[in-house]
Amino acid sequence: MFEDYEIIDLSPELVPGHEDRRLAIRPFIFEENHTTMHDIDMMSHVGVHVEAPFHYKEDLKGVSELPLSIFFGDGLCIDVSGAGKAGAITPNTLLESNRSGGVKPGDIVLLHSDFLGQDVPYISRECAEFLSNLPIKMLGIDNSIRLEQPGGMATHDSLLRKDIPLIERLANLDKVKGKRFLFFGFPLRIKGLDSSPIRAVALVRK
Ligand SMILES: [Zn+2]
């Protein structure tokens, strides 16, 4: 069924001990059958991860409480470089730069720009509200986008309050920018967890 698709891995390999956030693994021998297992000590926001509403407010849903259907579906990656150096990404930026037919309700929307470091554009309140009102299914970014205007929480507030998860630290978005694809990014099903690492994958039709 998927032979007509190219698989693009949007999650870089994580190396325990070499990440900027806590990720440690410790092997041990499982005595019952002498196989190898690991203890894992990690932050829930290591590598590519999906943030559930509980991350923003304690009384909102954790990763295991959201329906599975949220975490996969029609995706697109929009190049928002048009917002400019450290500029605001507005609903207009999405329209002007989108070569993939516009954002539709139910889309998983990934944003990418050509900027790095302090120069990356941020998602404006208007843009967050536009996306949450459609509504989209999930919003994902890489390090070329700032989720919030410095000091603000409008993106977390608009999207997470409506059960629209946020994905951070995606990789390889340059390979899918301007395209539509099938997106998959499932969290671990652990009760009480605010966020979870995911293996983010785009299937692009050849
Ligand atoms: Zn996070």
Short mmCIF file of C-alpha atoms and ligand atoms in Angstrom, two decimals:
data_model
loop_
_atom_site.label_atom_id
_atom_site.label_comp_id
_atom_site.label_asym_id
_atom_site.label_seq_id
_atom_site.Cartn_x
_atom_site.Cartn_y
_atom_site.Cartn_z
CA MET A 1 0.00 0.00 0.00
CA PHE A 2 2.88 2.39 0.73
CA GLU A 3 5.23 1.48 -2.14
CA ASP A 4 4.27 4.72 -3.92
CA TYR A 5 5.59 6.77 -1.01
CA GLU A 6 9.02 7.99 0.03
CA ILE A 7 9.61 7.67 3.79
CA ILE A 8 11.20 10.78 5.34
CA ASP A 9 12.41 10.49 8.92
CA LEU A 10 11.69 13.75 10.77
CA SER A 11 13.30 12.51 14.03
CA PRO A 12 17.11 12.67 14.36
CA GLU A 13 18.87 9.90 16.28
CA LEU A 14 19.34 10.83 19.94
CA VAL A 15 22.64 9.99 21.62
CA PRO A 16 22.41 9.42 25.40
CA GLY A 17 24.80 11.71 27.26
CA HIS A 18 25.16 14.08 24.31
CA GLU A 19 21.79 15.82 24.25
CA ASP A 20 21.12 19.27 25.71
CA ARG A 21 18.26 17.72 27.72
CA ARG A 22 18.47 14.78 30.11
CA LEU A 23 18.65 11.40 28.38
CA ALA A 24 20.48 8.56 30.09
CA ILE A 25 20.21 4.81 29.57
CA ARG A 26 21.59 2.10 31.80
CA PRO A 27 21.69 -1.54 30.69
CA PHE A 28 20.96 -4.40 33.03
CA ILE A 29 20.49 -8.13 32.72
CA PHE A 30 16.91 -9.31 33.24
CA GLU A 31 17.49 -12.23 35.57
CA GLU A 32 14.53 -14.35 34.49
CA ASN A 33 16.00 -15.13 31.06
CA HIS A 34 19.37 -13.32 30.97
CA THR A 35 18.37 -10.88 28.27
CA THR A 36 19.45 -7.23 28.15
CA MET A 37 17.07 -4.46 29.16
CA HIS A 38 17.57 -0.76 29.96
CA ASP A 39 16.51 1.75 32.53
CA ILE A 40 15.77 5.06 30.80
CA ASP A 41 16.00 8.43 32.52
CA MET A 42 14.81 11.19 30.26
CA MET A 43 12.86 14.43 30.13
CA SER A 44 9.53 14.14 28.37
CA HIS A 45 10.71 16.96 26.07
CA VAL A 46 13.82 15.24 24.69
CA GLY A 47 14.28 15.25 20.91
CA VAL A 48 11.21 15.42 18.72
CA HIS A 49 8.28 15.38 21.12
CA VAL A 50 4.56 16.04 21.18
CA GLU A 51 3.16 18.30 23.89
CA ALA A 52 -0.29 17.51 25.25
CA PRO A 53 -2.60 20.09 26.88
CA PHE A 54 -1.48 18.91 30.37
CA HIS A 55 1.93 20.48 29.63
CA TYR A 56 0.27 23.90 29.69
CA LYS A 57 -2.36 23.43 32.43
CA GLU A 58 -2.54 20.65 35.02
CA ASP A 59 -6.27 20.05 34.63
CA LEU A 60 -6.03 19.44 30.87
CA LYS A 61 -5.45 16.15 29.02
CA GLY A 62 -2.19 14.17 29.04
CA VAL A 63 -0.78 12.27 26.06
CA SER A 64 -2.66 9.04 26.83
CA GLU A 65 -6.02 10.82 27.05
CA LEU A 66 -6.05 12.19 23.50
CA PRO A 67 -7.58 10.09 20.68
CA LEU A 68 -5.06 8.18 18.57
CA SER A 69 -6.53 9.75 15.40
CA ILE A 70 -4.94 13.12 16.31
CA PHE A 71 -1.41 11.81 15.89
CA PHE A 72 -1.51 10.88 12.21
CA GLY A 73 -3.10 12.17 9.05
CA ASP A 74 -2.80 14.70 6.25
CA GLY A 75 0.21 16.94 6.79
CA LEU A 76 1.87 19.83 5.03
CA CYS A 77 5.03 21.82 5.62
CA ILE A 78 4.88 25.56 5.02
CA ASP A 79 8.02 27.66 4.44
CA VAL A 80 7.35 30.83 6.43
CA SER A 81 10.67 32.58 5.67
CA GLY A 82 8.54 35.40 4.27
CA ALA A 83 7.88 36.50 7.87
CA GLY A 84 11.43 37.90 7.81
CA LYS A 85 14.30 37.94 10.29
CA ALA A 86 12.83 37.59 13.83
CA GLY A 87 9.48 38.55 12.26
CA ALA A 88 5.89 37.65 13.09
CA ILE A 89 4.31 34.72 11.27
CA THR A 90 0.77 35.85 10.47
CA PRO A 91 -2.16 34.10 8.77
CA ASN A 92 -1.06 36.02 5.65
CA THR A 93 2.44 34.52 5.83
CA LEU A 94 0.85 31.08 5.63
CA LEU A 95 -1.20 32.04 2.56
CA GLU A 96 1.62 33.81 0.70
CA SER A 97 4.21 31.11 1.15
CA ASN A 98 2.06 28.03 0.87
CA ARG A 99 2.55 26.06 -2.33
CA SER A 100 0.60 23.05 -1.08
CA GLY A 101 -2.99 24.14 -1.52
CA GLY A 102 -3.67 26.04 1.68
CA VAL A 103 -4.24 24.88 5.24
CA LYS A 104 -7.41 22.85 5.60
CA PRO A 105 -9.34 21.93 8.75
CA GLY A 106 -7.89 18.71 10.18
CA ASP A 107 -4.41 19.25 8.70
CA ILE A 108 -1.21 18.57 10.62
CA VAL A 109 0.70 21.80 9.94
CA LEU A 110 4.51 21.91 10.11
CA LEU A 111 6.33 25.26 9.88
CA HIS A 112 9.91 25.83 8.71
CA SER A 113 12.05 28.88 7.83
CA ASP A 114 15.52 29.61 6.48
CA PHE A 115 16.51 31.44 9.69
CA LEU A 116 18.55 30.22 12.66
CA GLY A 117 19.40 31.27 16.21
CA GLN A 118 18.15 34.69 17.32
CA ASP A 119 16.84 35.46 13.82
CA VAL A 120 14.04 32.90 13.74
CA PRO A 121 10.49 34.16 13.19
CA TYR A 122 7.78 33.59 15.79
CA ILE A 123 4.14 32.53 15.61
CA SER A 124 1.91 35.56 16.20
CA ARG A 125 -1.22 35.43 18.34
CA GLU A 126 -3.33 36.00 15.20
CA CYS A 127 -1.70 33.02 13.50
CA ALA A 128 -2.20 30.75 16.55
CA GLU A 129 -5.86 31.77 16.72
CA PHE A 130 -6.33 31.27 12.97
CA LEU A 131 -4.96 27.72 13.21
CA SER A 132 -6.95 26.83 16.34
CA ASN A 133 -10.18 28.16 14.84
CA LEU A 134 -9.91 26.10 11.62
CA PRO A 135 -9.19 23.85 13.60
CA ILE A 136 -6.01 22.06 12.58
CA LYS A 137 -5.11 18.68 14.17
CA MET A 138 -1.54 19.39 15.30
CA LEU A 139 1.10 22.12 14.85
CA GLY A 140 4.77 21.18 14.48
CA ILE A 141 7.95 23.26 14.30
CA ASP A 142 11.72 22.84 14.16
CA ASN A 143 14.42 25.10 15.59
CA SER A 144 13.93 27.59 12.75
CA ILE A 145 10.66 28.77 14.32
CA ARG A 146 9.85 30.21 17.74
CA LEU A 147 6.54 28.92 19.05
CA GLU A 148 5.82 32.10 21.00
CA GLN A 149 6.45 35.81 20.78
CA PRO A 150 9.10 36.42 23.48
CA GLY A 151 7.28 36.60 26.82
CA GLY A 152 3.98 35.32 25.37
CA MET A 153 2.06 32.04 25.63
CA ALA A 154 -0.61 32.65 22.98
CA THR A 155 0.27 29.57 20.89
CA HIS A 156 0.19 27.22 23.89
CA ASP A 157 -3.00 28.88 25.08
CA SER A 158 -4.93 28.88 21.76
CA LEU A 159 -3.95 25.40 20.63
CA LEU A 160 -3.51 23.27 23.75
CA ARG A 161 -6.78 24.50 25.28
CA LYS A 162 -8.50 23.08 22.18
CA ASP A 163 -6.70 19.72 22.40
CA ILE A 164 -4.43 20.59 19.45
CA PRO A 165 -1.00 19.17 20.39
CA LEU A 166 2.29 20.92 19.57
CA ILE A 167 5.32 19.13 18.13
CA GLU A 168 8.80 20.58 18.76
CA ARG A 169 12.35 19.94 17.55
CA LEU A 170 11.43 18.31 14.23
CA ALA A 171 14.29 17.61 11.79
CA ASN A 172 14.63 17.37 7.99
CA LEU A 173 11.76 19.78 7.32
CA ASP A 174 13.75 21.20 4.37
CA LYS A 175 13.03 17.87 2.66
CA VAL A 176 9.25 18.29 2.95
CA LYS A 177 8.76 22.07 2.76
CA GLY A 178 6.10 23.10 0.27
CA LYS A 179 4.79 19.54 0.15
CA ARG A 180 1.79 17.57 1.34
CA PHE A 181 2.29 14.13 2.89
CA LEU A 182 0.96 11.62 5.38
CA PHE A 183 2.31 12.38 8.83
CA PHE A 184 2.74 9.97 11.74
CA GLY A 185 3.96 10.86 15.24
CA PHE A 186 2.64 8.71 18.07
CA PRO A 187 3.36 9.41 21.75
CA LEU A 188 3.98 6.66 24.30
CA ARG A 189 0.74 5.66 26.02
CA ILE A 190 1.78 6.46 29.57
CA LYS A 191 -0.85 7.70 32.02
CA GLY A 192 -0.16 11.09 33.61
CA LEU A 193 2.49 12.19 31.06
CA ASP A 194 2.44 15.81 29.83
CA SER A 195 4.44 15.18 26.65
CA SER A 196 6.25 12.34 24.94
CA PRO A 197 9.07 11.78 22.48
CA ILE A 198 7.74 10.62 19.09
CA ARG A 199 9.20 9.09 15.95
CA ALA A 200 7.96 11.66 13.44
CA VAL A 201 7.63 10.39 9.88
CA ALA A 202 6.38 11.90 6.62
CA LEU A 203 5.26 9.69 3.75
CA VAL A 204 5.54 11.73 0.54
CA ARG A 205 3.96 10.43 -2.65
CA LYS A 206 6.71 9.72 -5.23
ZN ZN B 1 8.60 20.86 24.77
#
